Short mmCIF file of C-alpha atoms in Angstrom, two decimals:
data_model
loop_
_atom_site.label_atom_id
_atom_site.label_comp_id
_atom_site.label_asym_id
_atom_site.label_seq_id
_atom_site.Cartn_x
_atom_site.Cartn_y
_atom_site.Cartn_z
CA MET A 411 -14.03 300.18 105.24
CA LYS A 412 -13.83 299.59 101.52
CA LYS A 413 -13.93 295.91 100.63
CA TYR A 414 -11.36 294.39 98.26
CA GLN A 415 -11.09 290.91 96.80
CA ASN A 416 -7.66 289.50 97.62
CA THR A 417 -5.25 290.47 94.87
CA ASN A 418 -4.18 286.86 94.23
CA ASP A 419 -7.78 285.58 94.22
CA GLN A 420 -6.64 282.97 96.72
CA PHE A 421 -9.81 283.21 98.80
CA HIS A 422 -13.49 283.60 98.06
CA VAL A 423 -16.72 283.79 100.03
CA GLY A 424 -17.99 280.32 100.94
CA GLN A 425 -14.60 278.63 101.16
CA GLN A 426 -14.13 276.42 104.23
CA PHE A 427 -11.00 275.74 106.25
CA THR A 428 -10.14 274.02 109.53
CA LEU A 429 -7.70 275.86 111.78
CA ASN A 430 -6.62 276.62 115.34
CA THR A 431 -7.50 279.99 116.82
CA LYS A 432 -4.89 281.98 118.69
CA PRO A 433 -4.90 281.27 122.44
CA GLU A 434 -4.37 284.86 123.64
CA PHE A 435 -7.16 287.27 124.59
CA ASP A 436 -5.10 290.16 123.26
CA ARG A 437 -5.32 288.60 119.80
CA MET A 438 -9.11 288.71 119.68
CA GLY A 439 -10.94 291.29 117.57
CA VAL A 440 -12.50 294.26 119.32
CA ASN A 441 -15.97 292.90 118.48
CA GLY A 442 -15.28 289.60 120.22
CA GLU A 443 -14.05 287.58 117.25
CA ALA A 444 -11.35 284.96 117.65
CA VAL A 445 -8.30 285.29 115.40
CA GLY A 446 -6.58 282.70 113.26
CA TYR A 447 -4.54 282.41 110.07
CA VAL A 448 -5.21 280.72 106.75
CA ASP A 449 -2.05 280.47 104.64
CA ARG A 450 -0.57 283.37 106.63
CA THR A 451 -3.68 285.52 106.01
CA LEU A 452 -5.34 286.95 109.11
CA VAL A 453 -8.95 285.88 109.65
CA PHE A 454 -11.46 287.21 112.20
CA ILE A 455 -13.90 284.45 113.14
CA GLN A 456 -17.34 285.30 114.47
CA GLY A 457 -18.50 282.71 116.98
CA ALA A 458 -15.07 281.26 117.75
CA LEU A 459 -13.12 281.63 120.99
CA PRO A 460 -9.40 281.49 121.83
CA LYS A 461 -7.82 278.01 122.05
CA GLU A 462 -10.25 276.29 119.67
CA ARG A 463 -9.96 274.16 116.59
CA VAL A 464 -12.79 275.12 114.26
CA THR A 465 -14.03 274.68 110.73
CA ILE A 466 -14.83 278.09 109.29
CA GLU A 467 -16.54 279.52 106.24
CA ILE A 468 -15.31 282.79 104.72
CA THR A 469 -17.99 285.50 104.72
CA ASP A 470 -15.98 288.54 103.53
CA THR A 471 -12.63 289.08 101.87
CA TYR A 472 -10.51 292.21 102.25
CA HIS A 473 -7.10 293.18 100.95
CA HIS A 474 -5.17 292.15 104.06
CA TYR A 475 -7.57 289.99 106.05
CA LEU A 476 -10.69 287.81 105.99
CA ARG A 477 -13.89 287.50 108.00
CA ALA A 478 -15.47 284.13 108.65
CA LYS A 479 -18.10 282.30 110.66
CA VAL A 480 -17.89 279.00 112.50
CA VAL A 481 -19.30 275.97 110.70
CA ASN A 482 -18.17 273.37 113.22
CA ILE A 483 -16.28 273.34 116.52
CA VAL A 484 -13.78 270.50 116.32
CA THR A 485 -12.14 271.10 119.71
CA PRO A 486 -13.92 273.56 122.00
CA SER A 487 -12.17 276.27 123.96
CA PRO A 488 -11.79 275.77 127.73
CA TYR A 489 -13.59 279.12 128.02
CA ARG A 490 -16.68 277.98 126.09
CA VAL A 491 -20.05 277.67 127.83
CA THR A 492 -23.58 277.05 126.58
CA PRO A 493 -25.28 280.43 125.96
CA ARG A 494 -28.70 281.09 127.43
CA ASP A 495 -29.94 282.72 124.21
CA GLU A 496 -30.17 280.94 120.89
CA TYR A 497 -29.33 284.27 119.23
CA ALA A 498 -25.74 284.29 120.51
CA ASN A 499 -23.32 285.07 117.66
CA GLU A 500 -26.20 286.15 115.43
CA VAL A 501 -27.37 289.40 116.99
CA GLY A 502 -25.39 292.25 118.51
CA GLY A 503 -25.63 292.23 122.29
CA PHE A 504 -24.88 288.51 122.72
CA GLU A 505 -21.53 288.13 120.98
CA LEU A 506 -19.65 286.85 124.07
CA GLU A 507 -22.46 284.87 125.67
CA ASP A 508 -20.75 281.58 124.85
CA MET A 509 -17.62 282.68 126.76
CA GLU A 510 -17.39 282.09 130.53
CA TYR A 511 -17.75 285.33 132.45
CA PRO A 512 -14.27 285.51 134.08
CA ALA A 513 -12.79 285.14 130.59
CA GLN A 514 -15.02 287.97 129.33
CA LEU A 515 -13.60 290.24 132.03
CA ARG A 516 -10.01 289.35 131.08
CA PHE A 517 -10.78 290.00 127.42
CA LYS A 518 -12.23 293.44 128.20
CA LYS A 519 -9.07 294.48 130.01
CA GLU A 520 -7.16 293.42 126.90
CA ILE A 521 -9.43 295.58 124.70
CA VAL A 522 -8.22 298.60 126.65
CA ARG A 523 -4.60 297.47 126.38
CA GLN A 524 -4.94 296.84 122.63
CA ALA A 525 -6.33 300.33 122.08
CA LEU A 526 -3.40 301.90 123.94
CA TYR A 527 -0.87 299.91 121.91
CA LYS A 528 -2.58 300.99 118.70
CA TYR A 529 -2.51 304.73 119.43
CA GLN A 530 0.49 304.78 121.81
CA PRO A 531 -0.15 307.89 123.91
CA MET A 532 2.85 309.19 125.86
CA GLY A 533 3.99 306.70 128.50
CA PHE A 534 1.27 304.16 127.62
CA GLU A 535 3.42 301.12 128.39
CA SER A 536 3.54 302.10 132.06
CA TYR A 537 -0.17 302.88 132.49
CA LYS A 538 -1.77 300.96 135.34
CA ILE A 539 -4.79 299.09 133.98
CA HIS A 540 -6.85 297.53 136.76
CA ASN A 541 -8.73 294.27 136.36
CA THR A 542 -12.22 294.72 134.94
CA MET A 543 -14.96 295.31 137.50
CA GLY A 544 -17.78 292.86 136.78
CA MET A 545 -21.24 291.80 137.95
CA LYS A 546 -22.08 289.03 140.39
CA ASP A 547 -24.91 287.96 138.06
CA PRO A 548 -24.16 289.17 134.52
CA TYR A 549 -27.72 288.77 133.18
CA GLY A 550 -31.02 290.62 133.31
CA TYR A 551 -29.39 294.04 133.53
CA ARG A 552 -30.45 296.10 130.48
CA ASN A 553 -33.03 298.68 131.52
CA LYS A 554 -34.02 299.58 127.95
CA ALA A 555 -35.15 297.47 124.99
CA GLN A 556 -35.18 299.28 121.65
CA PHE A 557 -36.53 296.83 119.08
CA GLN A 558 -37.36 297.30 115.41
CA ILE A 559 -40.94 296.31 114.51
CA ARG A 560 -41.65 294.64 111.17
CA GLN A 561 -44.03 292.11 109.65
CA ARG A 562 -42.92 288.76 108.25
CA ASP A 563 -45.34 286.27 106.69
CA GLY A 564 -48.26 288.15 108.21
CA LYS A 565 -46.81 288.06 111.71
CA VAL A 566 -45.53 291.08 113.66
CA ILE A 567 -41.97 290.59 114.87
CA ALA A 568 -39.76 292.69 117.13
CA GLY A 569 -36.04 292.46 117.64
CA LEU A 570 -32.57 293.35 116.43
CA TYR A 571 -30.67 292.85 113.21
CA LYS A 572 -28.22 290.03 112.66
CA THR A 573 -24.59 291.11 112.81
CA ARG A 574 -23.49 292.82 109.57
CA SER A 575 -26.91 292.43 107.99
CA HIS A 576 -30.38 293.91 107.71
CA ASP A 577 -32.05 290.62 108.62
CA LEU A 578 -34.29 291.20 111.64
CA VAL A 579 -34.31 288.49 114.33
CA ASP A 580 -37.52 288.17 116.35
CA LEU A 581 -36.35 288.23 119.98
CA LYS A 582 -38.99 286.43 122.01
CA THR A 583 -36.63 286.11 124.97
CA CYS A 584 -33.49 288.00 125.91
CA SER A 585 -31.48 287.03 128.97
CA VAL A 586 -29.57 290.31 129.20
CA GLN A 587 -32.75 292.42 129.40
CA TYR A 588 -34.27 293.46 132.73
CA PRO A 589 -37.23 291.00 132.76
CA VAL A 590 -40.05 293.56 132.81
CA THR A 591 -38.77 295.17 129.61
CA MET A 592 -39.27 291.91 127.71
CA LYS A 593 -42.63 291.24 129.34
CA VAL A 594 -43.89 294.63 128.19
CA MET A 595 -42.27 294.39 124.75
CA ARG A 596 -43.83 291.01 123.92
CA ALA A 597 -47.23 292.19 125.18
CA ILE A 598 -47.01 295.24 122.91
CA VAL A 599 -46.12 293.04 119.92
CA ASP A 600 -49.19 290.90 120.61
CA MET A 601 -51.39 294.02 120.83
CA ILE A 602 -50.08 295.39 117.52
CA GLN A 603 -50.80 292.01 115.91
CA GLU A 604 -54.25 291.68 117.44
CA LEU A 605 -55.34 295.21 116.52
CA GLY A 606 -53.84 295.06 113.03
CA ILE A 607 -51.92 298.32 113.42
CA PRO A 608 -49.80 298.80 110.28
CA VAL A 609 -46.07 298.39 110.95
CA TYR A 610 -43.32 299.98 108.90
CA ASP A 611 -42.55 298.50 105.48
CA GLU A 612 -39.05 299.42 104.32
CA SER A 613 -39.75 298.51 100.70
CA ASN A 614 -42.19 301.38 100.19
CA HIS A 615 -41.77 303.39 103.42
CA SER A 616 -45.40 302.81 104.40
CA GLY A 617 -46.96 301.73 107.68
CA ILE A 618 -46.90 303.37 111.08
CA ILE A 619 -44.89 301.69 113.87
CA LYS A 620 -41.15 301.49 113.18
CA THR A 621 -39.63 300.90 116.60
CA VAL A 622 -40.82 300.26 120.14
CA VAL A 623 -38.70 301.37 123.08
CA VAL A 624 -39.39 300.04 126.59
CA ARG A 625 -37.43 301.51 129.50
CA ALA A 626 -37.77 300.47 133.14
CA ALA A 627 -36.59 302.19 136.31
CA LEU A 628 -34.99 299.68 138.66
CA HIS A 629 -35.59 301.57 141.90
CA THR A 630 -39.12 302.89 141.31
CA ASP A 631 -40.61 300.19 139.03
CA ASP A 632 -41.74 302.88 136.54
CA VAL A 633 -41.98 301.65 132.94
CA GLN A 634 -42.13 303.83 129.83
CA ILE A 635 -43.17 302.81 126.32
CA VAL A 636 -42.23 304.91 123.29
CA PHE A 637 -43.78 304.18 119.90
CA ILE A 638 -41.50 305.53 117.17
CA THR A 639 -43.73 306.05 114.17
CA ASN A 640 -43.45 306.82 110.49
CA THR A 641 -46.36 309.28 110.66
CA LYS A 642 -47.95 311.47 113.29
CA LYS A 643 -51.23 309.69 112.55
CA PHE A 644 -51.45 306.65 114.84
CA VAL A 645 -54.44 304.54 113.88
CA LYS A 646 -56.13 302.61 116.70
CA GLN A 647 -54.12 304.64 119.20
CA ASN A 648 -56.96 304.76 121.74
CA ARG A 649 -57.52 301.02 121.48
CA ILE A 650 -53.89 300.12 122.17
CA LEU A 651 -53.72 302.64 125.04
CA THR A 652 -56.79 301.00 126.57
CA LYS A 653 -55.16 297.57 126.29
CA ILE A 654 -51.94 298.87 127.87
CA ALA A 655 -53.88 300.32 130.81
CA LEU A 656 -55.73 297.03 131.35
CA LYS A 657 -52.94 294.52 130.79
CA LEU A 658 -49.77 296.42 131.77
CA PRO A 659 -50.43 298.34 135.00
CA GLU A 660 -46.69 298.77 135.54
CA VAL A 661 -46.55 301.16 132.57
CA THR A 662 -46.61 304.74 133.85
CA SER A 663 -45.70 306.61 130.65
CA VAL A 664 -46.61 306.14 126.99
CA MET A 665 -45.00 308.42 124.40
CA GLN A 666 -44.92 308.76 120.62
CA ASN A 667 -41.88 309.91 118.68
CA ILE A 668 -42.37 310.81 115.03
CA ASN A 669 -39.55 309.86 112.65
CA PRO A 670 -40.87 309.80 109.07
CA GLY A 671 -39.39 308.10 106.04
CA ASP A 672 -36.23 306.16 105.29
CA THR A 673 -33.52 307.30 107.68
CA PRO A 674 -30.68 305.61 109.58
CA LEU A 675 -31.68 307.59 112.68
CA VAL A 676 -33.94 305.80 115.15
CA TRP A 677 -35.38 308.95 116.74
CA GLY A 678 -37.17 311.88 115.19
CA ALA A 679 -37.33 315.46 116.44
CA GLU A 680 -40.88 315.47 117.84
CA THR A 681 -42.03 313.51 120.90
CA ILE A 682 -45.56 313.71 122.32
CA LEU A 683 -47.28 312.31 125.40
CA LEU A 684 -49.98 309.72 124.76
CA ALA A 685 -50.81 308.58 128.30
CA GLY A 686 -49.54 308.80 131.87
CA ASP A 687 -46.53 310.92 132.79
CA PRO A 688 -44.01 312.42 130.34
CA VAL A 689 -41.13 311.02 132.42
CA ILE A 690 -40.19 308.05 134.55
CA VAL A 691 -38.17 308.37 137.74
CA GLU A 692 -34.97 306.47 138.56
CA LYS A 693 -32.88 306.68 141.73
CA ILE A 694 -29.08 306.69 141.63
CA GLY A 695 -26.83 307.29 144.62
CA GLY A 696 -29.70 308.47 146.77
CA LEU A 697 -30.87 311.06 144.21
CA GLU A 698 -33.98 311.00 142.01
CA PHE A 699 -33.72 311.53 138.26
CA GLU A 700 -36.61 312.26 135.93
CA LEU A 701 -36.02 310.67 132.52
CA SER A 702 -37.77 311.92 129.41
CA ALA A 703 -38.09 309.63 126.41
CA ARG A 704 -34.78 310.59 124.78
CA ALA A 705 -32.76 311.15 127.94
CA PHE A 706 -29.52 309.16 128.10
CA LEU A 707 -29.02 306.85 131.04
CA GLN A 708 -26.53 304.03 131.47
CA LEU A 709 -28.17 300.78 130.37
CA ASN A 710 -27.01 298.87 133.44
CA PRO A 711 -28.54 300.30 136.64
CA PHE A 712 -26.84 297.61 138.74
CA MET A 713 -23.32 298.75 137.77
CA THR A 714 -23.99 302.48 137.34
CA PRO A 715 -23.40 303.27 141.04
CA GLN A 716 -20.03 301.47 140.88
CA LEU A 717 -19.05 303.39 137.75
CA TYR A 718 -19.88 306.71 139.35
CA GLU A 719 -18.19 305.76 142.62
CA VAL A 720 -14.93 305.08 140.75
CA ALA A 721 -15.24 308.42 138.94
CA ILE A 722 -16.01 310.36 142.12
CA ASN A 723 -13.12 308.79 144.03
CA ALA A 724 -10.78 309.43 141.10
CA LEU A 725 -11.56 313.15 141.13
CA ASP A 726 -10.46 313.30 144.79
CA LEU A 727 -12.36 316.52 145.46
CA SER A 728 -11.58 318.72 148.45
CA GLY A 729 -14.83 320.71 148.53
CA ASN A 730 -13.49 323.95 147.09
CA GLU A 731 -13.50 323.13 143.38
CA ARG A 732 -15.49 324.49 140.51
CA LEU A 733 -16.43 321.43 138.47
CA VAL A 734 -17.36 321.15 134.79
CA ASP A 735 -19.61 318.21 133.88
CA ALA A 736 -19.16 317.89 130.11
CA TYR A 737 -21.56 315.77 128.03
CA SER A 738 -23.74 315.99 131.12
CA GLY A 739 -26.93 314.33 129.91
CA VAL A 740 -29.56 314.53 132.65
CA GLY A 741 -26.96 315.20 135.36
CA THR A 742 -26.46 311.66 136.64
CA ILE A 743 -22.72 312.20 137.17
CA GLY A 744 -22.58 315.90 138.01
CA LEU A 745 -25.42 316.07 140.53
CA PRO A 746 -24.00 313.42 142.91
CA LEU A 747 -20.74 315.40 142.81
CA ALA A 748 -22.38 318.69 143.76
CA LYS A 749 -22.03 318.09 147.50
CA TYR A 750 -18.25 317.76 147.10
CA VAL A 751 -17.65 321.07 145.27
CA THR A 752 -18.59 324.75 145.45
CA GLU A 753 -20.34 324.67 142.05
CA VAL A 754 -21.09 322.32 139.18
CA ARG A 755 -21.63 323.63 135.67
CA GLY A 756 -22.66 321.16 133.01
CA MET A 757 -23.61 321.28 129.37
CA ASP A 758 -25.17 319.18 126.66
CA THR A 759 -26.20 319.89 123.08
CA ILE A 760 -29.60 318.19 123.56
CA GLU A 761 -32.01 320.76 124.96
CA GLU A 762 -34.34 318.17 126.53
CA ALA A 763 -31.42 316.65 128.46
CA VAL A 764 -30.43 320.05 129.86
CA GLU A 765 -34.03 320.71 130.90
CA ASP A 766 -34.06 317.32 132.64
CA ALA A 767 -30.73 318.04 134.37
CA ASN A 768 -31.89 321.36 135.80
CA GLN A 769 -35.20 319.80 136.82
CA ASN A 770 -33.32 316.98 138.53
CA ALA A 771 -31.24 319.53 140.43
CA ASP A 772 -34.46 321.16 141.65
CA ILE A 773 -36.08 317.84 142.58
CA ASN A 774 -33.12 316.93 144.76
CA GLY A 775 -32.75 320.38 146.32
CA ILE A 776 -29.31 320.93 144.77
CA LYS A 777 -28.65 324.66 144.51
CA ASN A 778 -25.04 324.70 143.29
CA ALA A 779 -25.48 322.82 140.00
CA HIS A 780 -26.48 324.53 136.77
CA TYR A 781 -26.80 323.09 133.28
CA PHE A 782 -26.63 324.85 129.92
CA VAL A 783 -27.38 324.07 126.27
CA GLY A 784 -24.25 324.22 124.18
CA LYS A 785 -20.84 322.78 123.39
CA ALA A 786 -18.22 322.51 126.12
CA GLU A 787 -15.50 323.95 123.88
CA GLU A 788 -17.60 327.10 123.41
CA LEU A 789 -19.06 327.51 126.89
CA ILE A 790 -15.90 326.90 128.95
CA PRO A 791 -13.93 329.78 127.32
CA GLU A 792 -16.97 332.04 127.77
CA TRP A 793 -17.11 331.21 131.48
CA ILE A 794 -13.38 331.84 131.88
CA ASP A 795 -13.75 335.23 130.17
CA ASP A 796 -16.46 336.01 132.72
CA GLY A 797 -14.12 335.10 135.58
CA TRP A 798 -15.34 331.55 136.28
CA GLU A 799 -12.41 329.17 135.88
CA PRO A 800 -12.85 325.42 136.56
CA ASP A 801 -10.54 323.48 138.87
CA ALA A 802 -12.00 320.06 138.05
CA LEU A 803 -13.44 318.40 134.97
CA ILE A 804 -15.31 315.19 134.26
CA VAL A 805 -16.17 314.12 130.72
CA ASP A 806 -18.42 311.26 129.61
CA PRO A 807 -18.44 311.53 125.81
CA PRO A 808 -20.31 309.39 123.27
CA ARG A 809 -18.55 306.56 121.43
CA THR A 810 -17.00 309.06 119.03
CA GLY A 811 -14.89 310.42 121.90
CA LEU A 812 -13.97 314.02 122.58
CA ALA A 813 -14.57 316.57 119.85
CA GLU A 814 -11.25 318.05 118.70
CA PRO A 815 -12.20 321.61 119.74
CA LEU A 816 -12.97 320.32 123.24
CA LEU A 817 -9.59 318.58 123.40
CA ASP A 818 -7.98 321.92 122.57
CA ALA A 819 -10.08 323.69 125.21
CA ILE A 820 -9.16 321.12 127.88
CA LEU A 821 -5.46 321.54 127.13
CA ASP A 822 -5.80 325.34 127.22
CA VAL A 823 -7.65 325.37 130.54
CA ALA A 824 -5.82 322.34 132.01
CA PRO A 825 -7.84 321.94 135.23
CA GLU A 826 -5.93 320.36 138.11
CA LYS A 827 -8.38 317.46 138.52
CA PHE A 828 -9.64 315.56 135.50
CA VAL A 829 -11.47 312.26 134.96
CA TYR A 830 -12.52 310.74 131.63
CA VAL A 831 -15.37 308.20 131.52
CA SER A 832 -15.16 306.27 128.25
CA CYS A 833 -17.55 303.89 126.50
CA ASN A 834 -15.11 303.24 123.64
CA PRO A 835 -11.47 302.32 124.40
CA ALA A 836 -10.39 303.11 120.84
CA THR A 837 -11.48 306.75 120.89
CA MET A 838 -10.30 307.05 124.50
CA ALA A 839 -6.80 305.93 123.50
CA ARG A 840 -6.86 308.29 120.53
CA ASP A 841 -7.79 311.20 122.81
CA LEU A 842 -5.04 310.24 125.25
CA VAL A 843 -2.45 310.99 122.57
CA GLU A 844 -3.28 314.69 122.97
CA LEU A 845 -4.20 314.66 126.65
CA SER A 846 -0.98 312.91 127.68
CA ARG A 847 0.95 316.02 126.63
CA GLU A 848 -0.50 317.84 129.64
CA TYR A 849 -1.52 315.00 131.96
CA ARG A 850 -0.15 311.80 133.44
CA VAL A 851 -2.46 308.78 133.53
CA ASP A 852 -2.69 307.53 137.12
CA PHE A 853 -4.84 304.51 136.29
CA ILE A 854 -7.48 303.14 133.95
CA GLN A 855 -10.33 301.17 135.51
CA PRO A 856 -12.30 299.00 133.02
CA ILE A 857 -15.90 298.40 134.10
CA ASP A 858 -18.24 295.83 132.57
CA MET A 859 -21.46 297.74 132.00
CA MET A 860 -22.61 295.34 129.25
CA PRO A 861 -21.88 291.68 130.07
CA GLN A 862 -22.16 289.15 127.23
CA THR A 863 -21.05 291.84 124.73
CA ALA A 864 -17.63 293.06 123.62
CA ARG A 865 -18.34 296.56 124.98
CA VAL A 866 -16.43 297.92 127.97
CA GLU A 867 -16.43 301.23 129.85
CA ALA A 868 -13.34 302.69 131.44
CA VAL A 869 -12.58 305.45 133.93
CA VAL A 870 -9.29 307.31 133.44
CA LYS A 871 -7.78 309.28 136.32
CA PHE A 872 -5.36 312.04 135.33
CA THR A 873 -2.81 314.09 137.24
CA LYS A 874 -1.63 317.37 135.76
CA LYS A 875 2.09 317.33 134.90
#
């Protein structure tokens, strides 16, 4: 969004005010900021909670609103707790850690409601929004750590950027990470430091290691390390692989992804095996899934079965359907559904994911599931022309939501049974504007896949009108 200084120059960065935040969860910002007013000007306050009196400092000014940070909490919110991580409110992934967990779940339901009121799909005021499904222990759940690697004052650091900045925070602990991911990550940082392997320097685009990714499989204890590098040349590669083998026996796969130069993309096109196996194996719903380095998998393996159970029950399959699994990834949704239908056909635009999905079907002895490289909006009409018409559809799109051509294809085909798994309530609500022309919304089930953050997943069950 383009930034404007307020037209009356009433406010400027660095100004401080003391105010009361709004008490309602539905008045919070979608990124977990509390909301207040300064001289009738809306202000989003990072680090504040509803029902607080706080002293704030303005960090950004826009034409119609302000952004600010907390300088002092005068009267704390009844929802405030002491966060486990000192990085709370500094780094993305911790922005709600100072809010008690039941309040987080109420807020996430309100995020869904806010999105519906913004886009107002047909009949939205009568949609049934269930209470958010949460975790018994909302910590230690993230199965993947993807940390930037840099050097500061001669010391190798690894972590994430501060909110709205390019200032890297060295994360030595992280309570939301599955513990083994942090153990491995910090050991790798120590090895890079000890061996003197050059890390990426953004000022001149030199150095080798840009990012380290550590992913762990909850049900098999496999661990994979991926070094994302600026060059294919990896100096002291053999020495660090030897150290990994000696000090980190839980690591079963070491990969290198090459992503040269200055780019906003984390991953490059080429991935090569350095040691061990090219995949790790995870188990979900009684099935085994091989995961290559770039394969998408839900970050929370503890809640993934609940998410899929809601989706499967919402489809209400009879056993005779032809099911399309759009945005299929490695088949983690479609393959568990195969036993409930006559055939599953899935698609993804990432070739490696499709290879993984078909391999996962073979591993699990599933004969009626087939995955293809391509776009759903192109493949579905082709299948219909060939006489294969779907009766059921499940979509699990990225945060950008459904591509417009796919929306058109869904409305043209209009399968009887349809479930939408969303990781972004805003784009979900936007898509519902079109989908509600053909479908009624039976319910929306928010699911907390990422506790301590403002993110929420949701499953939408549709009935054809």
